[in-house]
PDB file of C-alpha atoms in Angstrom:
ATOM      1  CA  UNK A 187    -106.237 -62.157  42.048  1.00  0.00           C
ATOM      2  CA  UNK A 188    -107.853 -58.750  41.643  1.00  0.00           C
ATOM      3  CA  UNK A 189    -107.421 -56.121  44.338  1.00  0.00           C
ATOM      4  CA  UNK A 190    -110.030 -53.343  44.024  1.00  0.00           C
ATOM      5  CA  UNK A 191    -108.069 -50.998  46.326  1.00  0.00           C
ATOM      6  CA  UNK A 192    -104.936 -51.324  44.153  1.00  0.00           C
ATOM      7  CA  UNK A 193    -106.997 -50.760  40.986  1.00  0.00           C
ATOM      8  CA  UNK A 194    -108.475 -47.576  42.500  1.00  0.00           C
ATOM      9  CA  UNK A 195    -105.100 -46.242  43.715  1.00  0.00           C
ATOM     10  CA  UNK A 196    -103.399 -46.946  40.393  1.00  0.00           C
ATOM     11  CA  UNK A 197    -106.311 -45.441  38.463  1.00  0.00           C
ATOM     12  CA  UNK A 198    -106.121 -42.203  40.485  1.00  0.00           C
ATOM     13  CA  UNK A 199    -102.332 -41.869  40.241  1.00  0.00           C
ATOM     14  CA  UNK A 200    -102.166 -42.650  36.519  1.00  0.00           C
ATOM     15  CA  UNK A 201    -105.134 -40.383  35.768  1.00  0.00           C
ATOM     16  CA  UNK A 202    -103.508 -37.412  37.520  1.00  0.00           C
ATOM     17  CA  UNK A 203    -100.106 -38.226  36.017  1.00  0.00           C
ATOM     18  CA  UNK A 204    -101.457 -38.420  32.459  1.00  0.00           C
ATOM     19  CA  UNK A 205    -103.628 -35.275  32.449  1.00  0.00           C
ATOM     20  CA  UNK A 206    -100.833 -32.800  31.688  1.00  0.00           C
ATOM     21  CA  UNK A 207     -99.161 -35.134  29.202  1.00  0.00           C
ATOM     22  CA  UNK A 208     -98.615 -34.791  25.457  1.00  0.00           C
ATOM     23  CA  UNK A 209    -100.898 -37.750  24.876  1.00  0.00           C
ATOM     24  CA  UNK A 210    -103.846 -35.875  26.371  1.00  0.00           C
ATOM     25  CA  UNK A 211    -103.059 -33.023  23.986  1.00  0.00           C
ATOM     26  CA  UNK A 212    -102.898 -35.499  21.088  1.00  0.00           C
ATOM     27  CA  UNK A 213    -106.330 -36.851  21.988  1.00  0.00           C
ATOM     28  CA  UNK A 214    -107.697 -33.329  22.189  1.00  0.00           C
ATOM     29  CA  UNK A 215    -106.309 -32.359  18.768  1.00  0.00           C
ATOM     30  CA  UNK A 216    -107.322 -35.605  17.042  1.00  0.00           C
ATOM     31  CA  UNK A 217    -110.773 -35.491  18.647  1.00  0.00           C
ATOM     32  CA  UNK A 218    -111.497 -32.069  17.164  1.00  0.00           C
ATOM     33  CA  UNK A 219    -110.749 -33.279  13.621  1.00  0.00           C
ATOM     34  CA  UNK A 220    -112.000 -36.849  13.396  1.00  0.00           C
ATOM     35  CA  UNK A 221    -114.839 -39.001  14.830  1.00  0.00           C
ATOM     36  CA  UNK A 222    -114.065 -39.534  18.509  1.00  0.00           C
ATOM     37  CA  UNK A 223    -114.694 -43.295  18.401  1.00  0.00           C
ATOM     38  CA  UNK A 224    -112.082 -43.783  15.685  1.00  0.00           C
ATOM     39  CA  UNK A 225    -109.516 -41.750  17.594  1.00  0.00           C
ATOM     40  CA  UNK A 226    -110.268 -43.532  20.868  1.00  0.00           C
ATOM     41  CA  UNK A 227    -109.801 -47.006  19.363  1.00  0.00           C
ATOM     42  CA  UNK A 228    -106.241 -46.158  18.293  1.00  0.00           C
ATOM     43  CA  UNK A 229    -105.345 -44.338  21.491  1.00  0.00           C
ATOM     44  CA  UNK A 230    -106.843 -47.060  23.711  1.00  0.00           C
ATOM     45  CA  UNK A 231    -104.897 -49.800  21.910  1.00  0.00           C
ATOM     46  CA  UNK A 232    -101.620 -47.864  22.274  1.00  0.00           C
ATOM     47  CA  UNK A 233    -102.222 -47.264  25.982  1.00  0.00           C
ATOM     48  CA  UNK A 234    -102.985 -50.962  26.534  1.00  0.00           C
ATOM     49  CA  UNK A 235     -99.753 -51.916  24.747  1.00  0.00           C
ATOM     50  CA  UNK A 236     -97.692 -49.613  26.961  1.00  0.00           C
ATOM     51  CA  UNK A 237     -99.360 -50.827  30.148  1.00  0.00           C
ATOM     52  CA  UNK A 238     -98.485 -54.426  29.271  1.00  0.00           C
ATOM     53  CA  UNK A 239     -94.857 -53.388  28.712  1.00  0.00           C
ATOM     54  CA  UNK A 240     -94.725 -51.335  31.940  1.00  0.00           C
ATOM     55  CA  UNK A 241     -96.351 -54.020  34.104  1.00  0.00           C
ATOM     56  CA  UNK A 242     -93.958 -56.621  32.684  1.00  0.00           C
ATOM     57  CA  UNK A 243     -90.970 -54.390  33.510  1.00  0.00           C
ATOM     58  CA  UNK A 244     -92.326 -53.718  36.994  1.00  0.00           C
ATOM     59  CA  UNK A 245     -92.877 -57.420  37.586  1.00  0.00           C
ATOM     60  CA  UNK A 246     -89.212 -58.034  36.733  1.00  0.00           C
ATOM     61  CA  UNK A 247     -88.239 -55.486  39.394  1.00  0.00           C
ATOM     62  CA  UNK A 248     -89.901 -57.675  42.021  1.00  0.00           C
ATOM     63  CA  UNK A 249     -87.138 -60.235  41.471  1.00  0.00           C
ATOM     64  CA  UNK A 250     -84.743 -57.850  43.240  1.00  0.00           C
ATOM     65  CA  UNK A 251     -84.427 -57.818  47.047  1.00  0.00           C
ATOM     66  CA  UNK A 252     -87.204 -55.821  48.769  1.00  0.00           C
ATOM     67  CA  UNK A 253     -84.939 -52.945  49.832  1.00  0.00           C
ATOM     68  CA  UNK A 254     -83.527 -52.584  46.321  1.00  0.00           C
ATOM     69  CA  UNK A 255     -87.057 -52.499  44.864  1.00  0.00           C
ATOM     70  CA  UNK A 256     -88.136 -49.820  47.359  1.00  0.00           C
ATOM     71  CA  UNK A 257     -85.001 -47.775  46.521  1.00  0.00           C
ATOM     72  CA  UNK A 258     -85.648 -47.979  42.776  1.00  0.00           C
ATOM     73  CA  UNK A 259     -89.320 -47.120  43.308  1.00  0.00           C
ATOM     74  CA  UNK A 260     -88.405 -44.096  45.464  1.00  0.00           C
ATOM     75  CA  UNK A 261     -85.924 -42.758  42.929  1.00  0.00           C
ATOM     76  CA  UNK A 262     -88.354 -43.247  40.052  1.00  0.00           C
ATOM     77  CA  UNK A 263     -91.180 -41.511  41.927  1.00  0.00           C
ATOM     78  CA  UNK A 264     -88.908 -38.526  42.629  1.00  0.00           C
ATOM     79  CA  UNK A 265     -87.719 -38.492  39.016  1.00  0.00           C
ATOM     80  CA  UNK A 266     -91.362 -38.621  37.938  1.00  0.00           C
ATOM     81  CA  UNK A 267     -92.131 -35.597  40.139  1.00  0.00           C
ATOM     82  CA  UNK A 268     -89.397 -33.596  38.397  1.00  0.00           C
ATOM     83  CA  UNK A 269     -90.566 -34.694  34.938  1.00  0.00           C
ATOM     84  CA  UNK A 270     -94.198 -33.851  35.593  1.00  0.00           C
ATOM     85  CA  UNK A 271     -93.277 -30.466  37.076  1.00  0.00           C
ATOM     86  CA  UNK A 272     -91.435 -29.708  33.828  1.00  0.00           C
ATOM     87  CA  UNK A 273     -94.358 -30.942  31.685  1.00  0.00           C
ATOM     88  CA  UNK A 274     -96.450 -28.035  32.939  1.00  0.00           C
ATOM     89  CA  UNK A 275     -93.910 -25.596  31.541  1.00  0.00           C
ATOM     90  CA  UNK A 276     -94.021 -26.935  27.975  1.00  0.00           C
ATOM     91  CA  UNK A 277     -96.517 -26.047  25.264  1.00  0.00           C
ATOM     92  CA  UNK A 278     -96.944 -29.249  23.286  1.00  0.00           C
ATOM     93  CA  UNK A 279    -100.166 -28.484  21.441  1.00  0.00           C
ATOM     94  CA  UNK A 280     -98.426 -26.890  18.439  1.00  0.00           C
ATOM     95  CA  UNK A 281     -96.088 -29.892  18.079  1.00  0.00           C
ATOM     96  CA  UNK A 282     -99.010 -32.336  18.078  1.00  0.00           C
ATOM     97  CA  UNK A 283    -101.056 -30.191  15.683  1.00  0.00           C
ATOM     98  CA  UNK A 284     -98.171 -30.258  13.197  1.00  0.00           C
ATOM     99  CA  UNK A 285     -98.216 -34.085  13.262  1.00  0.00           C
ATOM    100  CA  UNK A 286    -102.003 -34.243  12.868  1.00  0.00           C
ATOM    101  CA  UNK A 287    -102.119 -31.638  10.071  1.00  0.00           C
ATOM    102  CA  UNK A 288    -100.489 -34.194   7.779  1.00  0.00           C
ATOM    103  CA  UNK A 289    -103.570 -36.449   8.014  1.00  0.00           C
ATOM    104  CA  UNK A 290    -106.218 -35.598   5.368  1.00  0.00           C
ATOM    105  CA  UNK A 291    -109.669 -34.686   6.720  1.00  0.00           C
ATOM    106  CA  UNK A 292    -111.154 -37.450   4.525  1.00  0.00           C
ATOM    107  CA  UNK A 293    -109.130 -40.205   6.232  1.00  0.00           C
ATOM    108  CA  UNK A 294    -111.115 -43.340   7.113  1.00  0.00           C
ATOM    109  CA  UNK A 295    -111.354 -45.378  10.308  1.00  0.00           C
ATOM    110  CA  UNK A 296    -108.156 -47.412   9.875  1.00  0.00           C
ATOM    111  CA  UNK A 297    -106.060 -44.367   9.002  1.00  0.00           C
ATOM    112  CA  UNK A 298    -107.357 -42.307  11.937  1.00  0.00           C
ATOM    113  CA  UNK A 299    -107.075 -45.206  14.416  1.00  0.00           C
ATOM    114  CA  UNK A 300    -103.554 -46.012  13.236  1.00  0.00           C
ATOM    115  CA  UNK A 301    -102.496 -42.351  13.546  1.00  0.00           C
ATOM    116  CA  UNK A 302    -103.945 -42.266  17.080  1.00  0.00           C
ATOM    117  CA  UNK A 303    -102.098 -45.484  17.916  1.00  0.00           C
ATOM    118  CA  UNK A 304     -98.804 -44.282  16.429  1.00  0.00           C
ATOM    119  CA  UNK A 305     -98.863 -40.864  18.119  1.00  0.00           C
ATOM    120  CA  UNK A 306     -99.540 -42.370  21.552  1.00  0.00           C
ATOM    121  CA  UNK A 307     -97.270 -45.388  21.110  1.00  0.00           C
ATOM    122  CA  UNK A 308     -94.289 -43.186  20.241  1.00  0.00           C
ATOM    123  CA  UNK A 309     -95.065 -40.477  22.816  1.00  0.00           C
ATOM    124  CA  UNK A 310     -95.466 -42.880  25.749  1.00  0.00           C
ATOM    125  CA  UNK A 311     -91.985 -44.477  25.595  1.00  0.00           C
ATOM    126  CA  UNK A 312     -90.239 -43.629  28.853  1.00  0.00           C
ATOM    127  CA  UNK A 313     -93.193 -41.434  29.785  1.00  0.00           C
ATOM    128  CA  UNK A 314     -94.052 -40.592  33.376  1.00  0.00           C
ATOM    129  CA  UNK A 315     -97.106 -42.861  33.482  1.00  0.00           C
ATOM    130  CA  UNK A 316     -95.163 -45.758  31.986  1.00  0.00           C
ATOM    131  CA  UNK A 317     -92.511 -45.370  34.700  1.00  0.00           C
ATOM    132  CA  UNK A 318     -95.240 -44.912  37.320  1.00  0.00           C
ATOM    133  CA  UNK A 319     -97.052 -48.074  36.170  1.00  0.00           C
ATOM    134  CA  UNK A 320     -93.828 -50.109  36.340  1.00  0.00           C
ATOM    135  CA  UNK A 321     -93.196 -48.727  39.852  1.00  0.00           C
ATOM    136  CA  UNK A 322     -96.678 -49.591  41.029  1.00  0.00           C
ATOM    137  CA  UNK A 323     -96.428 -53.105  39.578  1.00  0.00           C
ATOM    138  CA  UNK A 324     -93.197 -53.594  41.562  1.00  0.00           C
ATOM    139  CA  UNK A 325     -94.668 -52.055  44.712  1.00  0.00           C
ATOM    140  CA  UNK A 326     -97.997 -53.902  44.864  1.00  0.00           C
ATOM    141  CA  UNK A 327     -97.024 -57.327  43.446  1.00  0.00           C
ATOM    142  CA  UNK A 328    -100.409 -57.442  41.721  1.00  0.00           C
ATOM    143  CA  UNK A 329     -99.737 -57.068  37.991  1.00  0.00           C
ATOM    144  CA  UNK A 330    -103.329 -57.651  36.879  1.00  0.00           C
ATOM    145  CA  UNK A 331    -104.766 -55.092  39.326  1.00  0.00           C
ATOM    146  CA  UNK A 332    -102.086 -52.536  38.436  1.00  0.00           C
ATOM    147  CA  UNK A 333    -102.627 -53.180  34.725  1.00  0.00           C
ATOM    148  CA  UNK A 334    -106.386 -52.724  34.957  1.00  0.00           C
ATOM    149  CA  UNK A 335    -106.059 -49.541  37.043  1.00  0.00           C
ATOM    150  CA  UNK A 336    -103.463 -48.071  34.691  1.00  0.00           C
ATOM    151  CA  UNK A 337    -105.400 -48.902  31.517  1.00  0.00           C
ATOM    152  CA  UNK A 338    -108.621 -47.453  32.945  1.00  0.00           C
ATOM    153  CA  UNK A 339    -106.796 -44.300  34.100  1.00  0.00           C
ATOM    154  CA  UNK A 340    -105.164 -43.782  30.714  1.00  0.00           C
ATOM    155  CA  UNK A 341    -108.386 -44.499  28.832  1.00  0.00           C
ATOM    156  CA  UNK A 342    -110.289 -42.047  31.049  1.00  0.00           C
ATOM    157  CA  UNK A 343    -107.785 -39.275  30.309  1.00  0.00           C
ATOM    158  CA  UNK A 344    -107.796 -40.104  26.600  1.00  0.00           C
ATOM    159  CA  UNK A 345    -111.589 -40.043  26.437  1.00  0.00           C
ATOM    160  CA  UNK A 346    -111.781 -36.848  28.492  1.00  0.00           C
ATOM    161  CA  UNK A 347    -109.259 -35.167  26.186  1.00  0.00           C
ATOM    162  CA  UNK A 348    -111.045 -36.314  23.036  1.00  0.00           C
ATOM    163  CA  UNK A 349    -114.529 -35.302  24.199  1.00  0.00           C
ATOM    164  CA  UNK A 350    -113.957 -32.172  26.224  1.00  0.00           C
ATOM    165  CA  UNK A 351    -110.336 -31.297  26.797  1.00  0.00           C
ATOM    166  CA  UNK A 352    -110.579 -27.650  25.760  1.00  0.00           C
ATOM    167  CA  UNK A 353    -113.573 -27.076  28.045  1.00  0.00           C
ATOM    168  CA  UNK A 354    -111.811 -28.728  30.999  1.00  0.00           C
ATOM    169  CA  UNK A 355    -108.714 -26.569  30.552  1.00  0.00           C
ATOM    170  CA  UNK A 356    -110.853 -23.406  30.844  1.00  0.00           C
ATOM    171  CA  UNK A 357    -111.773 -24.383  34.402  1.00  0.00           C
ATOM    172  CA  UNK A 358    -108.677 -26.284  35.484  1.00  0.00           C
ATOM    173  CA  UNK A 359    -105.383 -24.868  34.154  1.00  0.00           C
ATOM    174  CA  UNK A 360    -102.763 -27.433  33.138  1.00  0.00           C
ATOM    175  CA  UNK A 361    -100.222 -25.763  35.422  1.00  0.00           C
ATOM    176  CA  UNK A 362    -102.350 -26.589  38.479  1.00  0.00           C
ATOM    177  CA  UNK A 363    -102.770 -30.176  37.371  1.00  0.00           C
ATOM    178  CA  UNK A 364     -99.019 -30.626  36.931  1.00  0.00           C
ATOM    179  CA  UNK A 365     -98.233 -29.065  40.298  1.00  0.00           C
ATOM    180  CA  UNK A 366    -100.669 -31.326  42.155  1.00  0.00           C
ATOM    181  CA  UNK A 367     -99.354 -34.398  40.312  1.00  0.00           C
ATOM    182  CA  UNK A 368     -95.732 -33.432  41.103  1.00  0.00           C
ATOM    183  CA  UNK A 369     -96.540 -33.013  44.808  1.00  0.00           C
ATOM    184  CA  UNK A 370     -98.277 -36.426  44.891  1.00  0.00           C
ATOM    185  CA  UNK A 371     -95.287 -38.068  43.186  1.00  0.00           C
ATOM    186  CA  UNK A 372     -92.862 -36.376  45.609  1.00  0.00           C
ATOM    187  CA  UNK A 373     -94.922 -37.652  48.535  1.00  0.00           C
ATOM    188  CA  UNK A 374     -94.837 -41.196  47.152  1.00  0.00           C
ATOM    189  CA  UNK A 375     -91.073 -40.914  46.636  1.00  0.00           C
ATOM    190  CA  UNK A 376     -90.514 -39.743  50.213  1.00  0.00           C
ATOM    191  CA  UNK A 377     -92.789 -42.483  51.554  1.00  0.00           C
ATOM    192  CA  UNK A 378     -90.823 -45.117  49.636  1.00  0.00           C
ATOM    193  CA  UNK A 379     -87.502 -43.668  50.892  1.00  0.00           C
ATOM    194  CA  UNK A 380     -88.761 -43.825  54.476  1.00  0.00           C
ATOM    195  CA  UNK A 381     -89.642 -47.493  53.915  1.00  0.00           C
ATOM    196  CA  UNK A 382     -86.099 -48.120  52.639  1.00  0.00           C
ATOM    197  CA  UNK A 383     -84.537 -46.457  55.698  1.00  0.00           C
ATOM    198  CA  UNK A 384     -86.809 -48.301  58.148  1.00  0.00           C
ATOM    199  CA  UNK A 385     -86.052 -51.573  56.391  1.00  0.00           C
TER     200      UNK A 385
END
C-alpha cells in the first residue's frame, strides 16, 4: 500500500543526500556534451536498479528484532552524515570529466545511455543514498513507498544536474548543500538512537 507521507519524506531526504554526490556531477558533465534525454535514460535506469537493490536490502533488515533494526539504522544514519560531510570537501568534477572525455562526441543514443548507466551504476555502490534508502525501507516497512520516493528523488537530482547544474551551483554552493544534508542525517541518527534507548 502506498503511503504519500513516506514517499514525500524519502524524496526529500534522498534529494538532499544526492545533490552533492558524484552522480550529480556525472549528470552535469554528460548533460553538457550529449542530448539530455539520452543521458537521462541511462542515469534513470541506473538509479532505479540501485533503488531496487537498496529497498531489498532494507526489507531484509526488517527481519531483525525492532531494537536491532533501530540500532543499525542509527549507526548508518550517523555514518552517512560523516560520508556526506566529507563529500563536500572533494572535487569530483575532474575525475568524471576524464571518464566522459573517452566518449566520442558523435556517439549515438545507445552509447550515451549506456555510458550514463555505467557511470551511475558503478558510482552508486555503497553510496550514501543507497545506504539511506535501505535504512528508510527498514524504518518505514513500506518498500514500495520508499522505492518510489527514492527513485523520484534521484531522478530529480539527475535531471536538475543535467539541465542546470552549473547555474544552480552559482547560487547554492555545494559546501552548503553537504553541510545541511550532514546535519539532517545526524539528526535522524540521534532520533533513531533515542528510539533504541527508549525501547
